[in-house]
Structure formats: structure tokens, C-alpha cells
Amino acid sequence: MEFLTDPNIWIAFFMLAALEIVLGIDNIIFISILVGRLPADKRDLARRLGLGFAMLSRIALLFSLAWVMTLTSPLLTVLGQEISGRDLILLGGGLFLLYKASHEIFLEVEAHQPKEVSAGVENVETGANLFWGTIVQIGIVDIVFSLDSVITAVGMVDQIGVMVAAVVASVGVMMFAAKPIGEFVDQHPSIKVLALAFLTMVGTLLVAEAFDVHVPKAYVYTAMLFSLGVESLNIRARTKRLAARNTGA
């Protein structure tokens, strides 16, 4: 029980949990956008399954540290560039994220709306294939995000128990935050497009990381926070104009 009274353990736990939450923001946004195409009564279950898979995949990778660290060893060399297993996973995940985010942006702003939508009826797809297809897509991206997260955790903490506790705590916070974030994104189409643009940036960073081009994520988060702040002002202005119009009417 001595470790419970060691302040260094608690400091490491809170720092790692906070970092896991920050690294999980893009994961929450991706899950929120994917489950938005499911029927309303299936969205909570899909969020829980998606985040549960994220937690299990991270814990499994933590208990496979020896294997995870071998992923950083070069497998082959292409045009003088050493390629490791981690690079291949990041490349595949980045390309998948770029494709998925671009496709969702197209559906959001370019695809023709069906008659039900133009009539004011919410457009959601149904069926078991869509539900489990969504879970599979969440799982693919979870593995990519988990790999980066676990390697970061290994570099910060050397106690496996602290790593697992931090992962469980961070996923608990994300489960609490996922529903309100998802509902907010669904209610504001402009925020959804902004979130998708954010995911394309994350996908680009993953591809760049695969080729050893390191771009601090802080740049992306700063740009997104600025854009989110501007869009929040736009939403507030639109709400005021709508309220004034209704009052005048």
C-alpha cells in the first residue's frame, strides 16, 4: 500500500490521465460523427461500445509493451526512409481518417438531400449492418489512436498499474463527455463540418508522422480552438437574430 501514499505516483497518474484525455479528444469527435448516422436509440450503445473498445485496446497494448516497442524497429527501407510497423499503422490510420472525414464532409455539404430531409424529417440509417459497420470503423481508428497514446504513456511512466489506472480514468471521463459533445455537434451542422476539418488535419498529421515528420499537435489544437471560438460567436449571433425576428413577428 505504500504506493498509494507516494506523491510521485499520484502526480504521474494525474499527468498521464490528463494527457490521455487530451489525446482522446479527436477520438470522441470521430465517434460522435459516426454514431450521428445511427438511430437515436442506438447512439448511446454505439458510443459506449466504441469507447469501451478504445479502453480495452489500450490496456491490451500496455500489457504487450515488449511487442509494442518492437513496432518502432525498422522493417524496411524505401528511398532511404526507414519504415517501421508503427509507421505502417499510422499511415493506414491516417489515410483511413482522411478518406472518412472527406467523405463525411461531402455528405454534409455536397450530397443532395432526400425528400424526407427537405421536409424536415431527420435522415438516419437503420439496420444491424450499419450499426456493426460503425463499431468496426470506430475500432480501426481506436487502434491507431491507442498505439500513439500507449507509446506516449510508456515514455512518461514506468509502472504498468499507473498506466492502466490512467487509461481507465480517462475513458471514464470521455464516456461522460461523449454524449453532450455528440449532441452539440449534431445540433450545429457548422460545428460538425469544423470537427470533420479537424479530423482531416489529424489524419494529415498521422501520415506525416509515419514519414518521421513531427508536427506538434498543439498547433492543430490551437487552430481548432480559435476556429471553435469564432464559430461559437457566429452561433450566438444567429441565435440572437432568430430571437429578435421571432419577437418582432
PDB file of C-alpha atoms in Angstrom:
ATOM      1  CA  MET A   1       0.000   0.000   0.000  1.00  0.00           C
ATOM      2  CA  GLU A   2       2.999   2.293   0.097  1.00  0.00           C
ATOM      3  CA  PHE A   3       2.468   3.348  -3.498  1.00  0.00           C
ATOM      4  CA  LEU A   4      -0.886   4.931  -2.518  1.00  0.00           C
ATOM      5  CA  THR A   5       0.927   7.410  -0.292  1.00  0.00           C
ATOM      6  CA  ASP A   6       3.696   8.169  -2.779  1.00  0.00           C
ATOM      7  CA  PRO A   7       3.037  11.670  -4.203  1.00  0.00           C
ATOM      8  CA  ASN A   8       5.141  10.897  -7.280  1.00  0.00           C
ATOM      9  CA  ILE A   9       2.749   8.077  -8.208  1.00  0.00           C
ATOM     10  CA  TRP A  10      -0.267  10.383  -7.938  1.00  0.00           C
ATOM     11  CA  ILE A  11       1.422  13.148  -9.918  1.00  0.00           C
ATOM     12  CA  ALA A  12       2.291  10.662 -12.675  1.00  0.00           C
ATOM     13  CA  PHE A  13      -1.275   9.308 -12.632  1.00  0.00           C
ATOM     14  CA  PHE A  14      -2.955  12.711 -12.982  1.00  0.00           C
ATOM     15  CA  MET A  15      -0.491  13.911 -15.635  1.00  0.00           C
ATOM     16  CA  LEU A  16      -0.929  10.757 -17.698  1.00  0.00           C
ATOM     17  CA  ALA A  17      -4.739  10.733 -17.294  1.00  0.00           C
ATOM     18  CA  ALA A  18      -4.907  14.379 -18.408  1.00  0.00           C
ATOM     19  CA  LEU A  19      -2.713  13.605 -21.420  1.00  0.00           C
ATOM     20  CA  GLU A  20      -4.860  10.587 -22.316  1.00  0.00           C
ATOM     21  CA  ILE A  21      -7.973  12.771 -22.213  1.00  0.00           C
ATOM     22  CA  VAL A  22      -6.366  15.383 -24.478  1.00  0.00           C
ATOM     23  CA  LEU A  23      -5.196  12.679 -26.899  1.00  0.00           C
ATOM     24  CA  GLY A  24      -8.713  11.225 -26.834  1.00  0.00           C
ATOM     25  CA  ILE A  25     -10.466  14.412 -27.986  1.00  0.00           C
ATOM     26  CA  ASP A  26     -10.092  13.525 -31.656  1.00  0.00           C
ATOM     27  CA  ASN A  27     -11.359  10.025 -30.838  1.00  0.00           C
ATOM     28  CA  ILE A  28     -14.500  11.449 -29.194  1.00  0.00           C
ATOM     29  CA  ILE A  29     -15.176  13.708 -32.192  1.00  0.00           C
ATOM     30  CA  PHE A  30     -14.763  10.810 -34.624  1.00  0.00           C
ATOM     31  CA  ILE A  31     -17.115   8.599 -32.583  1.00  0.00           C
ATOM     32  CA  SER A  32     -19.684  11.414 -32.244  1.00  0.00           C
ATOM     33  CA  ILE A  33     -19.799  11.976 -36.001  1.00  0.00           C
ATOM     34  CA  LEU A  34     -20.065   8.280 -36.864  1.00  0.00           C
ATOM     35  CA  VAL A  35     -22.828   7.492 -34.362  1.00  0.00           C
ATOM     36  CA  GLY A  36     -24.766  10.550 -35.589  1.00  0.00           C
ATOM     37  CA  ARG A  37     -25.883   8.481 -38.604  1.00  0.00           C
ATOM     38  CA  LEU A  38     -27.403   5.812 -36.348  1.00  0.00           C
ATOM     39  CA  PRO A  39     -30.970   5.860 -34.978  1.00  0.00           C
ATOM     40  CA  ALA A  40     -31.229   7.911 -31.772  1.00  0.00           C
ATOM     41  CA  ASP A  41     -31.926   4.834 -29.607  1.00  0.00           C
ATOM     42  CA  LYS A  42     -28.701   3.143 -30.775  1.00  0.00           C
ATOM     43  CA  ARG A  43     -26.284   6.055 -30.353  1.00  0.00           C
ATOM     44  CA  ASP A  44     -25.574   5.677 -26.636  1.00  0.00           C
ATOM     45  CA  LEU A  45     -24.832   1.968 -27.051  1.00  0.00           C
ATOM     46  CA  ALA A  46     -22.522   2.675 -30.004  1.00  0.00           C
ATOM     47  CA  ARG A  47     -20.653   5.360 -28.000  1.00  0.00           C
ATOM     48  CA  ARG A  48     -20.184   3.012 -25.046  1.00  0.00           C
ATOM     49  CA  LEU A  49     -19.025   0.144 -27.258  1.00  0.00           C
ATOM     50  CA  GLY A  50     -16.645   2.407 -29.164  1.00  0.00           C
ATOM     51  CA  LEU A  51     -15.044   3.900 -26.046  1.00  0.00           C
ATOM     52  CA  GLY A  52     -15.041   0.502 -24.358  1.00  0.00           C
ATOM     53  CA  PHE A  53     -13.103  -0.898 -27.304  1.00  0.00           C
ATOM     54  CA  ALA A  54     -10.691   2.041 -27.041  1.00  0.00           C
ATOM     55  CA  MET A  55     -10.068   1.247 -23.371  1.00  0.00           C
ATOM     56  CA  LEU A  56      -9.593  -2.484 -23.970  1.00  0.00           C
ATOM     57  CA  SER A  57      -7.252  -1.924 -26.923  1.00  0.00           C
ATOM     58  CA  ARG A  58      -5.093   0.493 -24.905  1.00  0.00           C
ATOM     59  CA  ILE A  59      -4.914  -1.847 -21.915  1.00  0.00           C
ATOM     60  CA  ALA A  60      -4.094  -4.802 -24.193  1.00  0.00           C
ATOM     61  CA  LEU A  61      -1.284  -2.785 -25.797  1.00  0.00           C
ATOM     62  CA  LEU A  62       0.004  -1.769 -22.350  1.00  0.00           C
ATOM     63  CA  PHE A  63       0.281  -5.425 -21.377  1.00  0.00           C
ATOM     64  CA  SER A  64       2.095  -6.079 -24.677  1.00  0.00           C
ATOM     65  CA  LEU A  65       4.748  -3.423 -24.140  1.00  0.00           C
ATOM     66  CA  ALA A  66       7.591  -5.589 -25.425  1.00  0.00           C
ATOM     67  CA  TRP A  67       5.734  -6.147 -28.709  1.00  0.00           C
ATOM     68  CA  VAL A  68       4.660  -2.502 -28.952  1.00  0.00           C
ATOM     69  CA  MET A  69       8.210  -1.259 -28.635  1.00  0.00           C
ATOM     70  CA  THR A  70       9.362  -3.611 -31.435  1.00  0.00           C
ATOM     71  CA  LEU A  71       6.965  -1.750 -33.728  1.00  0.00           C
ATOM     72  CA  THR A  72       9.400   1.161 -33.671  1.00  0.00           C
ATOM     73  CA  SER A  73      12.169  -1.011 -35.156  1.00  0.00           C
ATOM     74  CA  PRO A  74      12.706  -0.558 -38.935  1.00  0.00           C
ATOM     75  CA  LEU A  75      11.105  -3.249 -41.081  1.00  0.00           C
ATOM     76  CA  LEU A  76      12.247  -2.000 -44.491  1.00  0.00           C
ATOM     77  CA  THR A  77      13.814   0.983 -46.191  1.00  0.00           C
ATOM     78  CA  VAL A  78      12.102   2.845 -49.048  1.00  0.00           C
ATOM     79  CA  LEU A  79      14.049   5.578 -50.848  1.00  0.00           C
ATOM     80  CA  GLY A  80      16.313   5.971 -47.858  1.00  0.00           C
ATOM     81  CA  GLN A  81      13.333   6.201 -45.459  1.00  0.00           C
ATOM     82  CA  GLU A  82      13.189   3.550 -42.735  1.00  0.00           C
ATOM     83  CA  ILE A  83       9.659   2.177 -42.286  1.00  0.00           C
ATOM     84  CA  SER A  84       8.602   0.521 -39.025  1.00  0.00           C
ATOM     85  CA  GLY A  85       5.426  -1.321 -38.042  1.00  0.00           C
ATOM     86  CA  ARG A  86       4.264   1.778 -36.168  1.00  0.00           C
ATOM     87  CA  ASP A  87       4.786   3.871 -39.310  1.00  0.00           C
ATOM     88  CA  LEU A  88       2.628   1.487 -41.357  1.00  0.00           C
ATOM     89  CA  ILE A  89      -0.171   1.571 -38.761  1.00  0.00           C
ATOM     90  CA  LEU A  90      -0.057   5.377 -38.573  1.00  0.00           C
ATOM     91  CA  LEU A  91      -0.022   5.640 -42.382  1.00  0.00           C
ATOM     92  CA  GLY A  92      -3.001   3.309 -42.771  1.00  0.00           C
ATOM     93  CA  GLY A  93      -4.923   5.015 -39.977  1.00  0.00           C
ATOM     94  CA  GLY A  94      -4.153   8.491 -41.321  1.00  0.00           C
ATOM     95  CA  LEU A  95      -5.290   7.600 -44.840  1.00  0.00           C
ATOM     96  CA  PHE A  96      -8.470   5.996 -43.469  1.00  0.00           C
ATOM     97  CA  LEU A  97      -9.198   9.098 -41.381  1.00  0.00           C
ATOM     98  CA  LEU A  98      -8.590  11.387 -44.382  1.00  0.00           C
ATOM     99  CA  TYR A  99     -10.944   9.318 -46.541  1.00  0.00           C
ATOM    100  CA  LYS A 100     -13.660   9.039 -43.898  1.00  0.00           C
ATOM    101  CA  ALA A 101     -13.593  12.717 -42.904  1.00  0.00           C
ATOM    102  CA  SER A 102     -13.565  13.863 -46.556  1.00  0.00           C
ATOM    103  CA  HIS A 103     -16.475  11.538 -47.358  1.00  0.00           C
ATOM    104  CA  GLU A 104     -18.487  12.849 -44.387  1.00  0.00           C
ATOM    105  CA  ILE A 105     -17.796  16.458 -45.433  1.00  0.00           C
ATOM    106  CA  PHE A 106     -19.072  15.623 -48.930  1.00  0.00           C
ATOM    107  CA  LEU A 107     -22.251  14.095 -47.499  1.00  0.00           C
ATOM    108  CA  GLU A 108     -22.724  17.117 -45.241  1.00  0.00           C
ATOM    109  CA  VAL A 109     -22.279  19.923 -47.762  1.00  0.00           C
ATOM    110  CA  GLU A 110     -22.495  18.493 -51.307  1.00  0.00           C
ATOM    111  CA  ALA A 111     -24.726  15.426 -51.389  1.00  0.00           C
ATOM    112  CA  HIS A 112     -28.325  16.020 -52.455  1.00  0.00           C
ATOM    113  CA  GLN A 113     -30.768  15.795 -49.572  1.00  0.00           C
ATOM    114  CA  PRO A 114     -33.566  13.265 -49.875  1.00  0.00           C
ATOM    115  CA  LYS A 115     -37.185  14.437 -49.770  1.00  0.00           C
ATOM    116  CA  GLU A 116     -37.538  13.364 -46.132  1.00  0.00           C
ATOM    117  CA  VAL A 117     -34.768  15.741 -45.067  1.00  0.00           C
ATOM    118  CA  SER A 118     -36.076  18.677 -47.087  1.00  0.00           C
ATOM    119  CA  ALA A 119     -39.459  18.054 -45.450  1.00  0.00           C
ATOM    120  CA  GLY A 120     -37.871  18.351 -42.013  1.00  0.00           C
ATOM    121  CA  VAL A 121     -37.603  14.638 -41.187  1.00  0.00           C
ATOM    122  CA  GLU A 122     -34.316  13.524 -39.664  1.00  0.00           C
ATOM    123  CA  ASN A 123     -32.268  11.328 -42.010  1.00  0.00           C
ATOM    124  CA  VAL A 124     -30.845   8.315 -40.146  1.00  0.00           C
ATOM    125  CA  GLU A 125     -29.880   4.924 -41.454  1.00  0.00           C
ATOM    126  CA  THR A 126     -31.017   1.740 -39.780  1.00  0.00           C
ATOM    127  CA  GLY A 127     -30.041  -1.890 -39.696  1.00  0.00           C
ATOM    128  CA  ALA A 128     -27.616  -4.196 -37.921  1.00  0.00           C
ATOM    129  CA  ASN A 129     -25.078  -3.922 -40.758  1.00  0.00           C
ATOM    130  CA  LEU A 130     -24.814  -0.150 -40.295  1.00  0.00           C
ATOM    131  CA  PHE A 131     -24.525  -0.468 -36.503  1.00  0.00           C
ATOM    132  CA  TRP A 132     -21.719  -3.031 -36.549  1.00  0.00           C
ATOM    133  CA  GLY A 133     -20.084  -1.337 -39.524  1.00  0.00           C
ATOM    134  CA  THR A 134     -19.911   1.821 -37.417  1.00  0.00           C
ATOM    135  CA  ILE A 135     -18.393  -0.103 -34.495  1.00  0.00           C
ATOM    136  CA  VAL A 136     -15.764  -1.636 -36.823  1.00  0.00           C
ATOM    137  CA  GLN A 137     -14.804   1.798 -38.169  1.00  0.00           C
ATOM    138  CA  ILE A 138     -14.521   3.134 -34.615  1.00  0.00           C
ATOM    139  CA  GLY A 139     -12.373   0.139 -33.709  1.00  0.00           C
ATOM    140  CA  ILE A 140      -9.964   0.733 -36.612  1.00  0.00           C
ATOM    141  CA  VAL A 141      -9.302   4.320 -35.607  1.00  0.00           C
ATOM    142  CA  ASP A 142      -9.210   3.377 -31.893  1.00  0.00           C
ATOM    143  CA  ILE A 143      -6.257   1.078 -32.571  1.00  0.00           C
ATOM    144  CA  VAL A 144      -4.346   3.862 -34.336  1.00  0.00           C
ATOM    145  CA  PHE A 145      -5.028   6.399 -31.587  1.00  0.00           C
ATOM    146  CA  SER A 146      -4.322   3.781 -28.904  1.00  0.00           C
ATOM    147  CA  LEU A 147      -0.903   2.966 -30.344  1.00  0.00           C
ATOM    148  CA  ASP A 148       0.225   6.589 -30.207  1.00  0.00           C
ATOM    149  CA  SER A 149      -1.285   7.008 -26.746  1.00  0.00           C
ATOM    150  CA  VAL A 150       0.398   3.902 -25.335  1.00  0.00           C
ATOM    151  CA  ILE A 151       3.821   4.822 -26.703  1.00  0.00           C
ATOM    152  CA  THR A 152       3.397   8.244 -25.077  1.00  0.00           C
ATOM    153  CA  ALA A 153       2.423   6.591 -21.782  1.00  0.00           C
ATOM    154  CA  VAL A 154       5.482   4.341 -21.865  1.00  0.00           C
ATOM    155  CA  GLY A 155       7.679   7.396 -22.238  1.00  0.00           C
ATOM    156  CA  MET A 156       6.107   9.116 -19.227  1.00  0.00           C
ATOM    157  CA  VAL A 157       5.543   6.374 -16.634  1.00  0.00           C
ATOM    158  CA  ASP A 158       7.257   3.079 -15.886  1.00  0.00           C
ATOM    159  CA  GLN A 159       4.599   1.482 -13.628  1.00  0.00           C
ATOM    160  CA  ILE A 160       2.086  -0.600 -15.561  1.00  0.00           C
ATOM    161  CA  GLY A 161      -0.549  -0.194 -12.827  1.00  0.00           C
ATOM    162  CA  VAL A 162      -0.412   3.591 -13.080  1.00  0.00           C
ATOM    163  CA  MET A 163      -0.749   3.393 -16.872  1.00  0.00           C
ATOM    164  CA  VAL A 164      -3.823   1.136 -16.687  1.00  0.00           C
ATOM    165  CA  ALA A 165      -5.457   3.288 -13.982  1.00  0.00           C
ATOM    166  CA  ALA A 166      -4.859   6.443 -16.043  1.00  0.00           C
ATOM    167  CA  VAL A 167      -6.348   4.836 -19.172  1.00  0.00           C
ATOM    168  CA  VAL A 168      -9.454   3.645 -17.282  1.00  0.00           C
ATOM    169  CA  ALA A 169      -9.926   7.077 -15.674  1.00  0.00           C
ATOM    170  CA  SER A 170      -9.509   8.926 -18.976  1.00  0.00           C
ATOM    171  CA  VAL A 171     -12.002   6.667 -20.785  1.00  0.00           C
ATOM    172  CA  GLY A 172     -14.448   7.187 -17.898  1.00  0.00           C
ATOM    173  CA  VAL A 173     -14.205  10.951 -18.411  1.00  0.00           C
ATOM    174  CA  MET A 174     -14.590  10.531 -22.181  1.00  0.00           C
ATOM    175  CA  MET A 175     -17.718   8.384 -21.717  1.00  0.00           C
ATOM    176  CA  PHE A 176     -19.204  11.167 -19.601  1.00  0.00           C
ATOM    177  CA  ALA A 177     -18.304  13.830 -22.183  1.00  0.00           C
ATOM    178  CA  ALA A 178     -19.058  11.910 -25.397  1.00  0.00           C
ATOM    179  CA  LYS A 179     -22.864  12.277 -25.310  1.00  0.00           C
ATOM    180  CA  PRO A 180     -23.072  16.070 -24.766  1.00  0.00           C
ATOM    181  CA  ILE A 181     -20.309  16.626 -27.331  1.00  0.00           C
ATOM    182  CA  GLY A 182     -22.116  14.397 -29.830  1.00  0.00           C
ATOM    183  CA  GLU A 183     -25.456  16.126 -29.263  1.00  0.00           C
ATOM    184  CA  PHE A 184     -23.860  19.554 -29.642  1.00  0.00           C
ATOM    185  CA  VAL A 185     -22.184  18.507 -32.907  1.00  0.00           C
ATOM    186  CA  ASP A 186     -25.482  17.082 -34.220  1.00  0.00           C
ATOM    187  CA  GLN A 187     -27.405  20.253 -33.389  1.00  0.00           C
ATOM    188  CA  HIS A 188     -24.947  22.571 -35.147  1.00  0.00           C
ATOM    189  CA  PRO A 189     -24.030  21.496 -38.723  1.00  0.00           C
ATOM    190  CA  SER A 190     -21.318  24.163 -38.953  1.00  0.00           C
ATOM    191  CA  ILE A 191     -19.607  22.694 -35.874  1.00  0.00           C
ATOM    192  CA  LYS A 192     -19.842  19.252 -37.479  1.00  0.00           C
ATOM    193  CA  VAL A 193     -18.047  20.470 -40.614  1.00  0.00           C
ATOM    194  CA  LEU A 194     -15.449  22.153 -38.392  1.00  0.00           C
ATOM    195  CA  ALA A 195     -14.951  18.898 -36.483  1.00  0.00           C
ATOM    196  CA  LEU A 196     -14.553  16.985 -39.748  1.00  0.00           C
ATOM    197  CA  ALA A 197     -11.965  19.520 -40.894  1.00  0.00           C
ATOM    198  CA  PHE A 198     -10.182  18.876 -37.605  1.00  0.00           C
ATOM    199  CA  LEU A 199     -10.173  15.140 -38.329  1.00  0.00           C
ATOM    200  CA  THR A 200      -8.642  15.730 -41.778  1.00  0.00           C
ATOM    201  CA  MET A 201      -5.860  17.673 -40.050  1.00  0.00           C
ATOM    202  CA  VAL A 202      -5.340  14.820 -37.591  1.00  0.00           C
ATOM    203  CA  GLY A 203      -5.229  12.341 -40.485  1.00  0.00           C
ATOM    204  CA  THR A 204      -2.629  14.502 -42.223  1.00  0.00           C
ATOM    205  CA  LEU A 205      -0.558  14.585 -39.021  1.00  0.00           C
ATOM    206  CA  LEU A 206      -0.708  10.784 -38.767  1.00  0.00           C
ATOM    207  CA  VAL A 207       0.508  10.406 -42.359  1.00  0.00           C
ATOM    208  CA  ALA A 208       3.293  12.933 -41.729  1.00  0.00           C
ATOM    209  CA  GLU A 209       4.233  11.109 -38.509  1.00  0.00           C
ATOM    210  CA  ALA A 210       4.521   7.871 -40.481  1.00  0.00           C
ATOM    211  CA  PHE A 211       7.279   9.529 -42.537  1.00  0.00           C
ATOM    212  CA  ASP A 212       9.031  10.914 -39.424  1.00  0.00           C
ATOM    213  CA  VAL A 213       7.780  14.457 -39.996  1.00  0.00           C
ATOM    214  CA  HIS A 214       6.877  15.542 -36.471  1.00  0.00           C
ATOM    215  CA  VAL A 215       4.324  18.351 -36.208  1.00  0.00           C
ATOM    216  CA  PRO A 216       3.277  19.239 -32.627  1.00  0.00           C
ATOM    217  CA  LYS A 217      -0.430  18.575 -32.111  1.00  0.00           C
ATOM    218  CA  ALA A 218      -0.565  21.810 -30.127  1.00  0.00           C
ATOM    219  CA  TYR A 219      -0.621  23.669 -33.454  1.00  0.00           C
ATOM    220  CA  VAL A 220      -3.723  21.781 -34.551  1.00  0.00           C
ATOM    221  CA  TYR A 221      -5.482  22.193 -31.196  1.00  0.00           C
ATOM    222  CA  THR A 222      -4.712  25.934 -31.128  1.00  0.00           C
ATOM    223  CA  ALA A 223      -6.099  26.422 -34.644  1.00  0.00           C
ATOM    224  CA  MET A 224      -9.198  24.402 -33.805  1.00  0.00           C
ATOM    225  CA  LEU A 225      -9.818  26.274 -30.545  1.00  0.00           C
ATOM    226  CA  PHE A 226      -9.569  29.574 -32.419  1.00  0.00           C
ATOM    227  CA  SER A 227     -11.969  28.352 -35.129  1.00  0.00           C
ATOM    228  CA  LEU A 228     -14.332  26.956 -32.500  1.00  0.00           C
ATOM    229  CA  GLY A 229     -14.280  30.311 -30.671  1.00  0.00           C
ATOM    230  CA  VAL A 230     -15.155  32.193 -33.866  1.00  0.00           C
ATOM    231  CA  GLU A 231     -17.933  29.741 -34.724  1.00  0.00           C
ATOM    232  CA  SER A 232     -19.324  29.995 -31.171  1.00  0.00           C
ATOM    233  CA  LEU A 233     -19.654  33.746 -31.682  1.00  0.00           C
ATOM    234  CA  ASN A 234     -21.420  33.096 -35.003  1.00  0.00           C
ATOM    235  CA  ILE A 235     -23.840  30.664 -33.321  1.00  0.00           C
ATOM    236  CA  ARG A 236     -24.566  33.206 -30.585  1.00  0.00           C
ATOM    237  CA  ALA A 237     -25.157  35.949 -33.172  1.00  0.00           C
ATOM    238  CA  ARG A 238     -27.512  33.702 -35.182  1.00  0.00           C
ATOM    239  CA  THR A 239     -29.437  32.812 -32.022  1.00  0.00           C
ATOM    240  CA  LYS A 240     -29.864  36.497 -31.140  1.00  0.00           C
ATOM    241  CA  ARG A 241     -31.020  37.366 -34.665  1.00  0.00           C
ATOM    242  CA  LEU A 242     -33.536  34.496 -34.617  1.00  0.00           C
ATOM    243  CA  ALA A 243     -34.835  35.579 -31.193  1.00  0.00           C
ATOM    244  CA  ALA A 244     -35.182  39.192 -32.375  1.00  0.00           C
ATOM    245  CA  ARG A 245     -37.002  38.065 -35.534  1.00  0.00           C
ATOM    246  CA  ASN A 246     -39.421  35.926 -33.502  1.00  0.00           C
ATOM    247  CA  THR A 247     -40.050  38.803 -31.094  1.00  0.00           C
ATOM    248  CA  GLY A 248     -40.713  41.173 -33.987  1.00  0.00           C
ATOM    249  CA  ALA A 249     -43.099  38.706 -35.539  1.00  0.00           C
TER     250      ALA A 249
END
